[in-house]
XYZ file of C-alpha atoms in Angstrom:
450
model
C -11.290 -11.811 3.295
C -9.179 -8.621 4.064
C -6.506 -8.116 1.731
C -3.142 -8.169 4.116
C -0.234 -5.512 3.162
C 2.974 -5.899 5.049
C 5.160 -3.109 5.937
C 8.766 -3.528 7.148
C 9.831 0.523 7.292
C 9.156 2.242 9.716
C 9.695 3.298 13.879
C 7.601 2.560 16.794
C 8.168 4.845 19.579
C 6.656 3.781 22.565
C 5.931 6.640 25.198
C 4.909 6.822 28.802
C 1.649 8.107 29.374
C -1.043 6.374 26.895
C -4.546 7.002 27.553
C -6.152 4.335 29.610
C -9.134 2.729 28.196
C -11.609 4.873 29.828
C -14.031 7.912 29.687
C -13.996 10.631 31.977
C -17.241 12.498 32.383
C -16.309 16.608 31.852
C -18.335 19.318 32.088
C -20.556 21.225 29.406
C -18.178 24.743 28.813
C -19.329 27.953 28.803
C -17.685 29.101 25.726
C -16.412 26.989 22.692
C -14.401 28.436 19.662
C -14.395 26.892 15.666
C -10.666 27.675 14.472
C -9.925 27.980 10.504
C -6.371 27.054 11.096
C -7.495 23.491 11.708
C -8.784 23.346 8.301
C -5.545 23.698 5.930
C -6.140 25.770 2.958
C -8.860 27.529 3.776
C -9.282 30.950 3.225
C -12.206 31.851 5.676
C -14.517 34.524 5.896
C -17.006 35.464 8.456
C -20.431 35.265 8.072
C -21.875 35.892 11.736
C -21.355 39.095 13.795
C -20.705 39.309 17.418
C -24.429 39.277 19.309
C -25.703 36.754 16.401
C -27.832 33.911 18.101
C -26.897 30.372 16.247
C -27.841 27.316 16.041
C -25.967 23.434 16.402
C -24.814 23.257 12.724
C -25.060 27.115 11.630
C -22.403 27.926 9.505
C -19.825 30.652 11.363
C -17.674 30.786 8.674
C -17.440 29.884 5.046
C -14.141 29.307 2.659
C -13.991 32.160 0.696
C -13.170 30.364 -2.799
C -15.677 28.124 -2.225
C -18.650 30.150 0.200
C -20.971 26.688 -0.568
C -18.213 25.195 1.761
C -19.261 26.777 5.211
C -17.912 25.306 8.288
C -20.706 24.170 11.522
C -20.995 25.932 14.902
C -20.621 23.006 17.239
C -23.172 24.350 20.106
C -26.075 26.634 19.674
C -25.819 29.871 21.762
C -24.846 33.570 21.067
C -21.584 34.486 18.667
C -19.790 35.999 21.822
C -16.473 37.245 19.568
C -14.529 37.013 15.939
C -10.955 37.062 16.902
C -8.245 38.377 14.326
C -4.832 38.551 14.413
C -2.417 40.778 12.518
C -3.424 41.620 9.046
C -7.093 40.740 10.061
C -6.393 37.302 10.202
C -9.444 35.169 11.123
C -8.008 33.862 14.041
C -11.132 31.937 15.824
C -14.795 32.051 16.158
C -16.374 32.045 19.724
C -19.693 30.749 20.821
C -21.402 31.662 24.382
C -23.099 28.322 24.797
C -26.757 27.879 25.673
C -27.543 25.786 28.524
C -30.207 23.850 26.493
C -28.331 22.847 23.258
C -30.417 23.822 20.093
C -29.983 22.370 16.689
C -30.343 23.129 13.165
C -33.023 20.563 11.702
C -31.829 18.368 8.472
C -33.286 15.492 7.150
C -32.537 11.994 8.560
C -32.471 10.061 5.338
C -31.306 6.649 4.222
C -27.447 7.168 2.357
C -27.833 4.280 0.933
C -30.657 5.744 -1.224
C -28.791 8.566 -1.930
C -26.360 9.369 -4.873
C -22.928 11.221 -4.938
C -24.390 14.271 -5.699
C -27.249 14.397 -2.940
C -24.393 12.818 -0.575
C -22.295 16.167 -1.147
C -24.913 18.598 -0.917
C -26.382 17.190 2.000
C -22.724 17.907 3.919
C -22.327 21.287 2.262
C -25.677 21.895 3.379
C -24.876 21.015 6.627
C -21.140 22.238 7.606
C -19.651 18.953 7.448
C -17.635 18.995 4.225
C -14.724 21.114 5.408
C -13.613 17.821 7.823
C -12.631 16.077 4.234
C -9.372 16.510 3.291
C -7.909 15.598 -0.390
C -4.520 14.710 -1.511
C -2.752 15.859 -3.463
C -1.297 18.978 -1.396
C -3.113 18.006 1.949
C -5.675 20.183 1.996
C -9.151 20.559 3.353
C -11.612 19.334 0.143
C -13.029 21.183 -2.432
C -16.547 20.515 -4.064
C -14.931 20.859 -7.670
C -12.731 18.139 -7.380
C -14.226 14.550 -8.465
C -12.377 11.964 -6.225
C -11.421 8.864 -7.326
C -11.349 7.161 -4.169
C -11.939 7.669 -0.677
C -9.681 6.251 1.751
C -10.562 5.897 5.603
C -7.500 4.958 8.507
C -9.239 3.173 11.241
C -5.944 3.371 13.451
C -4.212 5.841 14.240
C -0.097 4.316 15.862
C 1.698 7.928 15.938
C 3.113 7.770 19.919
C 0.428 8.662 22.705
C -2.192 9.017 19.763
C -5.968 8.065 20.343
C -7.374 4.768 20.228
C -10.009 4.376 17.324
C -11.490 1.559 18.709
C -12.255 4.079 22.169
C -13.627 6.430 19.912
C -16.189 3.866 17.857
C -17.755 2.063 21.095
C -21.311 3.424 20.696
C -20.985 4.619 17.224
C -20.675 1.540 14.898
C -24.028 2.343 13.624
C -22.999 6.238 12.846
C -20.106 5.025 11.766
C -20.999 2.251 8.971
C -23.480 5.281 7.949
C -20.545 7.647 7.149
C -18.747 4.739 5.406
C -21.992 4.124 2.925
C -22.373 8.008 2.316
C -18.951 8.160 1.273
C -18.931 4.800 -0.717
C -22.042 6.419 -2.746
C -19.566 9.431 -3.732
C -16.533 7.093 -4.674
C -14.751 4.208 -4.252
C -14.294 3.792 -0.213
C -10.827 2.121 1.277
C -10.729 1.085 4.862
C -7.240 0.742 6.738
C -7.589 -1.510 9.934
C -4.751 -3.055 12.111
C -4.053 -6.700 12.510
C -5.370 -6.152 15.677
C -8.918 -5.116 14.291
C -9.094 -8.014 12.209
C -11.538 -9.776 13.962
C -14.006 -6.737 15.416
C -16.484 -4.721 14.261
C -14.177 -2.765 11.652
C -13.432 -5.708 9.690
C -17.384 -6.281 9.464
C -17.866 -3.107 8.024
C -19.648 -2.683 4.558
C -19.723 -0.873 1.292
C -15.743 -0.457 1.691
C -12.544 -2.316 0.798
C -11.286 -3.273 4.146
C -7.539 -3.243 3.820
C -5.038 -4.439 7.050
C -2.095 -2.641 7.113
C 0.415 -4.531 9.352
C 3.671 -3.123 10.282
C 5.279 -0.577 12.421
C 4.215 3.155 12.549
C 3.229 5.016 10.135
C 0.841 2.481 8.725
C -1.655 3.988 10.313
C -0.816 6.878 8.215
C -3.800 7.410 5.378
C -1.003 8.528 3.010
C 0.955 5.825 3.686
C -2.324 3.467 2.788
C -2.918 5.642 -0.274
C 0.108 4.946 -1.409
C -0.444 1.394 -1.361
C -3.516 0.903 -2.625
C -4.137 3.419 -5.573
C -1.058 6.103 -5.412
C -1.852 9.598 -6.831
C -0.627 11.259 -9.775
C -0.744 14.543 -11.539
C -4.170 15.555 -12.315
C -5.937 12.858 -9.823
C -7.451 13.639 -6.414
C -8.252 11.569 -3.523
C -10.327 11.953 -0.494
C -9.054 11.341 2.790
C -10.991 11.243 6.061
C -10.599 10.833 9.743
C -13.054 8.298 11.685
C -14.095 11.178 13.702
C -15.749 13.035 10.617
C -17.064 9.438 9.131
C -18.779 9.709 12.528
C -19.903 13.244 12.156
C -21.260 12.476 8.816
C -22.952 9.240 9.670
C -24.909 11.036 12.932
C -25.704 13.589 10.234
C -27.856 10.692 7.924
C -29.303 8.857 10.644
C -29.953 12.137 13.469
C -30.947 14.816 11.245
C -28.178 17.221 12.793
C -24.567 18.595 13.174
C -23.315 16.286 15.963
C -19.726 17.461 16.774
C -18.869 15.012 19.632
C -15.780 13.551 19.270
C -13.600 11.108 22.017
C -10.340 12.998 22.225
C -7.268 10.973 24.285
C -5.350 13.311 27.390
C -2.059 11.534 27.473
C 1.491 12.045 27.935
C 4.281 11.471 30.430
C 3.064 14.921 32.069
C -1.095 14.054 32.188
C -2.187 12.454 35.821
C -4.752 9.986 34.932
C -4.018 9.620 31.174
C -8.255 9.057 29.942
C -10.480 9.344 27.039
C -12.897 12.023 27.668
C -16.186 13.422 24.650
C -16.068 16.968 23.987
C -17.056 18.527 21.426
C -15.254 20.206 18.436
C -14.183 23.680 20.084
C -14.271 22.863 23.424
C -11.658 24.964 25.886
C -8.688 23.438 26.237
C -8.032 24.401 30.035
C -10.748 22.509 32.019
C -9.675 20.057 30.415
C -6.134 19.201 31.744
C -5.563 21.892 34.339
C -5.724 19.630 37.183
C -3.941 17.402 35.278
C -0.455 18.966 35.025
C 1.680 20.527 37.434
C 1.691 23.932 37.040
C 5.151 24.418 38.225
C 6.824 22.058 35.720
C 8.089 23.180 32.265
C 5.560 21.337 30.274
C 5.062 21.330 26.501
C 1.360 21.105 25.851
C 0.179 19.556 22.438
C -3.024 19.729 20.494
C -2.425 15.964 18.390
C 0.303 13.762 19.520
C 4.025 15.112 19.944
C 5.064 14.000 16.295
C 2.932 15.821 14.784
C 0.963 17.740 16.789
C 0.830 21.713 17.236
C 1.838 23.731 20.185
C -0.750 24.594 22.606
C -2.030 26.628 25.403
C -3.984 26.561 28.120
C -6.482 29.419 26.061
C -6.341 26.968 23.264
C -9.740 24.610 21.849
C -10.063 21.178 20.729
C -9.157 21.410 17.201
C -11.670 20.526 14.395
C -9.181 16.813 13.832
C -7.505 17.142 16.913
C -8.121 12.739 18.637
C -5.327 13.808 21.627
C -4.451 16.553 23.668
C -0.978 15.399 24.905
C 1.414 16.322 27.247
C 5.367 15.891 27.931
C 8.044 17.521 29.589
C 9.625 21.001 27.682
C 13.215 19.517 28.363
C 14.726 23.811 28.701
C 15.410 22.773 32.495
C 17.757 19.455 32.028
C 21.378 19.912 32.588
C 22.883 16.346 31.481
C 26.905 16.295 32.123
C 28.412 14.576 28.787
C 25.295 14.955 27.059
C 24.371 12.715 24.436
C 28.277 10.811 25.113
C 27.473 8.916 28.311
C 26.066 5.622 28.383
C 22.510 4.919 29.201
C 19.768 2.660 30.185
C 16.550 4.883 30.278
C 17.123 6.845 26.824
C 15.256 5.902 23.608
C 17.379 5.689 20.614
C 16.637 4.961 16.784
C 19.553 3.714 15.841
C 20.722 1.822 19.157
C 23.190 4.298 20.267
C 22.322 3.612 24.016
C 21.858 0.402 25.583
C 17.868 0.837 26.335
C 17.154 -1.384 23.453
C 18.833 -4.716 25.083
C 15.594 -4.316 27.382
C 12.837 -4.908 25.012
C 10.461 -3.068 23.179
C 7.562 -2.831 25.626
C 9.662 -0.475 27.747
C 7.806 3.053 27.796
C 10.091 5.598 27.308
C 9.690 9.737 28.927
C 10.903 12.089 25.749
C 10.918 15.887 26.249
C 10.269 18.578 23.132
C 13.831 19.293 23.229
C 15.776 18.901 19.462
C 19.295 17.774 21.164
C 20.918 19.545 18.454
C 21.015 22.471 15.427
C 20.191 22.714 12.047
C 22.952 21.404 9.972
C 23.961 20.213 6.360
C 21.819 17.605 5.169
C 22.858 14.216 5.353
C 22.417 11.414 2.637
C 22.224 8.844 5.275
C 19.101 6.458 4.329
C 17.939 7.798 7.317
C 14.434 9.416 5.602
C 14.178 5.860 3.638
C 14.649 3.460 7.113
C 11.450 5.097 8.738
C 9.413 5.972 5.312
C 7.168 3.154 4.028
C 6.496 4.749 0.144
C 7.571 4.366 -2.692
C 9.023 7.742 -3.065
C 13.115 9.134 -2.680
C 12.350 11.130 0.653
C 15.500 12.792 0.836
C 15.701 14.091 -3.125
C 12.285 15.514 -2.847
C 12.756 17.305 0.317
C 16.235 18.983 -1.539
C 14.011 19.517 -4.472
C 11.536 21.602 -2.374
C 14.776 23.224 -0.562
C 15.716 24.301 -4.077
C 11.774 25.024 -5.219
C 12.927 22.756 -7.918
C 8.821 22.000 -9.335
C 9.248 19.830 -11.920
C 11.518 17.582 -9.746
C 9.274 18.054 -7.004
C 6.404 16.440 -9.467
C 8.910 14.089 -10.340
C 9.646 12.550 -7.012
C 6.198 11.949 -5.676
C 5.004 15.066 -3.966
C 1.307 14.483 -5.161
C 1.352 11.276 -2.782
C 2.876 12.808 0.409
C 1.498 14.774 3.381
C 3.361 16.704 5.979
C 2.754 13.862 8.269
C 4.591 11.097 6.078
C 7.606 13.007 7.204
C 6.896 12.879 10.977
C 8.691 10.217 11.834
C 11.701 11.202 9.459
C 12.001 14.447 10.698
C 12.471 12.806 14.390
C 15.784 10.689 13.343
C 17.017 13.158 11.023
C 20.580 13.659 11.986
C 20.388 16.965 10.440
C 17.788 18.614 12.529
C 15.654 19.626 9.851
C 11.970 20.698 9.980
C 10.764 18.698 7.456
C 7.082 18.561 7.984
C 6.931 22.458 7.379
C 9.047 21.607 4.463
C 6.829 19.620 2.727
C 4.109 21.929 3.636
C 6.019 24.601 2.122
C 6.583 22.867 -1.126
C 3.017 21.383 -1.048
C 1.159 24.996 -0.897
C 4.185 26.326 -3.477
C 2.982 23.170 -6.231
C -0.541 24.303 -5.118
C -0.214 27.814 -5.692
C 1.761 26.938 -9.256
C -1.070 24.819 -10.535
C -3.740 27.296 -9.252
């Protein structure tokens, strides 16, 4: 039987606009694009040229401490451009796609059979190991490191954020695949919902299957890490998204790179809020251009708006991006009284309007606006209220304000991800950015213990 971990901290947010439980047929694109940003801490380099004819599964680029890691071309076809931005920075990778998808050949083999060491080479073989990420600092993996555990969120409860269970109908077998190549490599954790209990995830073998019930973030891997075997200095974990246990699993059983993922188009803003399965890379633009109004100010997101990134209509489907998301930019609001009049239809964390007298299944429309400027910090609790960990929130982030390392070690920094703070960051009185924060203090501990 599942071991059962309560959570009490935490915030749901519930937002207009969630994806309905259906697929949407799309088109193949033309053109798709692999971009390094997606993969944090990677330094990449090139190693195709513009006019280079590739393969499903060819490596485009490679990190350049670690060239064994190389990163997959989603769709065969012909390198059509290496973008850079200022200093030469590797911007994105772009593929003209064939019409008749070609793919690199691997061996289908049995990961069961397999052990860790065959399990890694076969994804560094194959582009797949850049989609693990480690903790500590967040990062995408690196082959040195020797895990000791792998840990797996099967729900994702961030607002407007992609259903798991959406993206697994058709790929349990691909799925429980991934899950035994990983367990071969280390210890494997599975997070599921209570409301997972009884489906296919809880059946799921050669893991710890771990339910995680409470409000958002428990879906948050940290948050599970944290839990269930926290990190500490000198220790590394493994964390991965379901999409990539996917990837791997088609990998084993196909004998190929097989970037399809189910990515969510949601949001206040999105007409007919769907699932649709793209691949990794796809263009960004057919994808919701008939689905927002053009002449409304609209913040588009690549991830959900907590912790999502800005992003265009020239933008791609990231390399972890589950939800391409939409809401209103706010700059085009004029509100007399502002924040001081009373009201029925605004969401509030701490009950300052009277929405929350009419339940909590009402679906609130937020826009991107911060309803405020950056101000003195305040030791409120606030950080603590929303922050399920065993960690002081608001001491580390002043310890990172003040590049204070050893305090920074101190409070818990090895166990936290920029994400942890998502939810902080959105009741923070002070108006602080705190997920580039931690990011800042994560790559500063990183480049320290280099």
């Amino acid at each position: 039987m599942a071991n059962v971990i309560k959570l009490r901290k935490g915030l749901d947010i519930n937002l207009k606009g969630k994806a309905a439980r259906k697929r949407v047929d799309v088109k193949p694109a033309g053109e798709y694009a692999l971009v390094p940003a997606d993969f944090t801490g990677v330094v990449p380099k090139v190693v195709v040229r513009e006019g280079d004819v590739v393969k499903a599964g060819d490596a485009l680029f490679v990190n350049k401490k670690f060239p064994e890691v190389g990163f997959a071309s989603p769709v065969s076809g012909t390198v059509a451009e290496v973008v850079r931005g200022e200093r030469r920075k590797l911007l994105c990778v772009k593929v003209k796609a064939d019409s008749k998808q070609e793919y690199r050949k691997f061996d289908a083999k049995d990961p069961a059979s397999l052990d860790a060491k065959a399990v890694v080479s076969a994804l560094l073989d194959a582009g797949l190991f850049g989609y693990i990420n480690q903790l500590p600092y967040a990062v995408s993996a690196t082959p040195d490191a020797d895990p000791k555990a792998i840990f797996i969120s099967a729900f994702r409860d961030m607002p407007l954020a992609g259903d798991v269970d959406v993206e697994l109908e058709g790929n349990e077998k691909a799925f429980q695949a991934g899950l035994t190549a990983l367990s071969r490599i280390a210890k494997t954790y599975l997070g599921i919902s209570p409301s997972q209990a009884s489906g296919a995830l809880a059946a799921m073998k050669d893991v710890e299957t771990n339910i995680f019930d409470g409000p958002c973030p428990a879906g948050n891997v940290g948050v599970q890490v944290n839990h269930l075997d926290p990190v500490n200095k000198g220790e590394v974990v493994w964390t991965v998204d379901p999409s990539a246990v996917i990837f791997i699993g088609r990998l084993f059983l196909d004998g190929k790179v097989d970037l399809r993922r189910t990515v969510a188009l949601a949001g206040s803003e999105m007409s007919d809020p769907c699932y649709v399965d793209v691949c990794v890379g796809y263009p960004i633009k057919p994808l919701v251009e008939q689905r927002i109004d053009a002449g409304k100010h609209v913040r588009l997101i690549n991830g959900n708006p907590l912790t999502g990134t800005l992003a265009t209509l020239d933008g791609f489907v990231g390399g972890h991006t589950s939800e391409i998301t939409a809401i209103p930019e706010g700059d085009d609001r004029d509100e007399m009284l502002g924040w001081i009049m009373p009201r029925f239809k605004e969401f509030s964390a701490n009950r300052s309007y009277f929405s929350w007298l009419l339940g909590k299944s009402r679906e609130y429309t937020l826009d991107a606006r911060v309803k405020g400027g950056e101000r003195h910090m305040i030791m409120s609790g606030e950080y603590d209220s929303v922050i399920p960990m065993d960690i002081f929130p608001e001491y580390l982030v002043k310890a990172i304000i003040a590049g204070n390392i050893d305090k920074m070690e101190q409070l818990g920094i090895y166990e936290v991800a920029p994400e942890d703070f998502a939810l902080a960051e959105f009741v923070d009185s002070s108006k602080l950015e705190l997920q580039r924060i931690v990011r800042e203090g994560l790559d500063m501990l990183r480049k320290e213990n280099a």
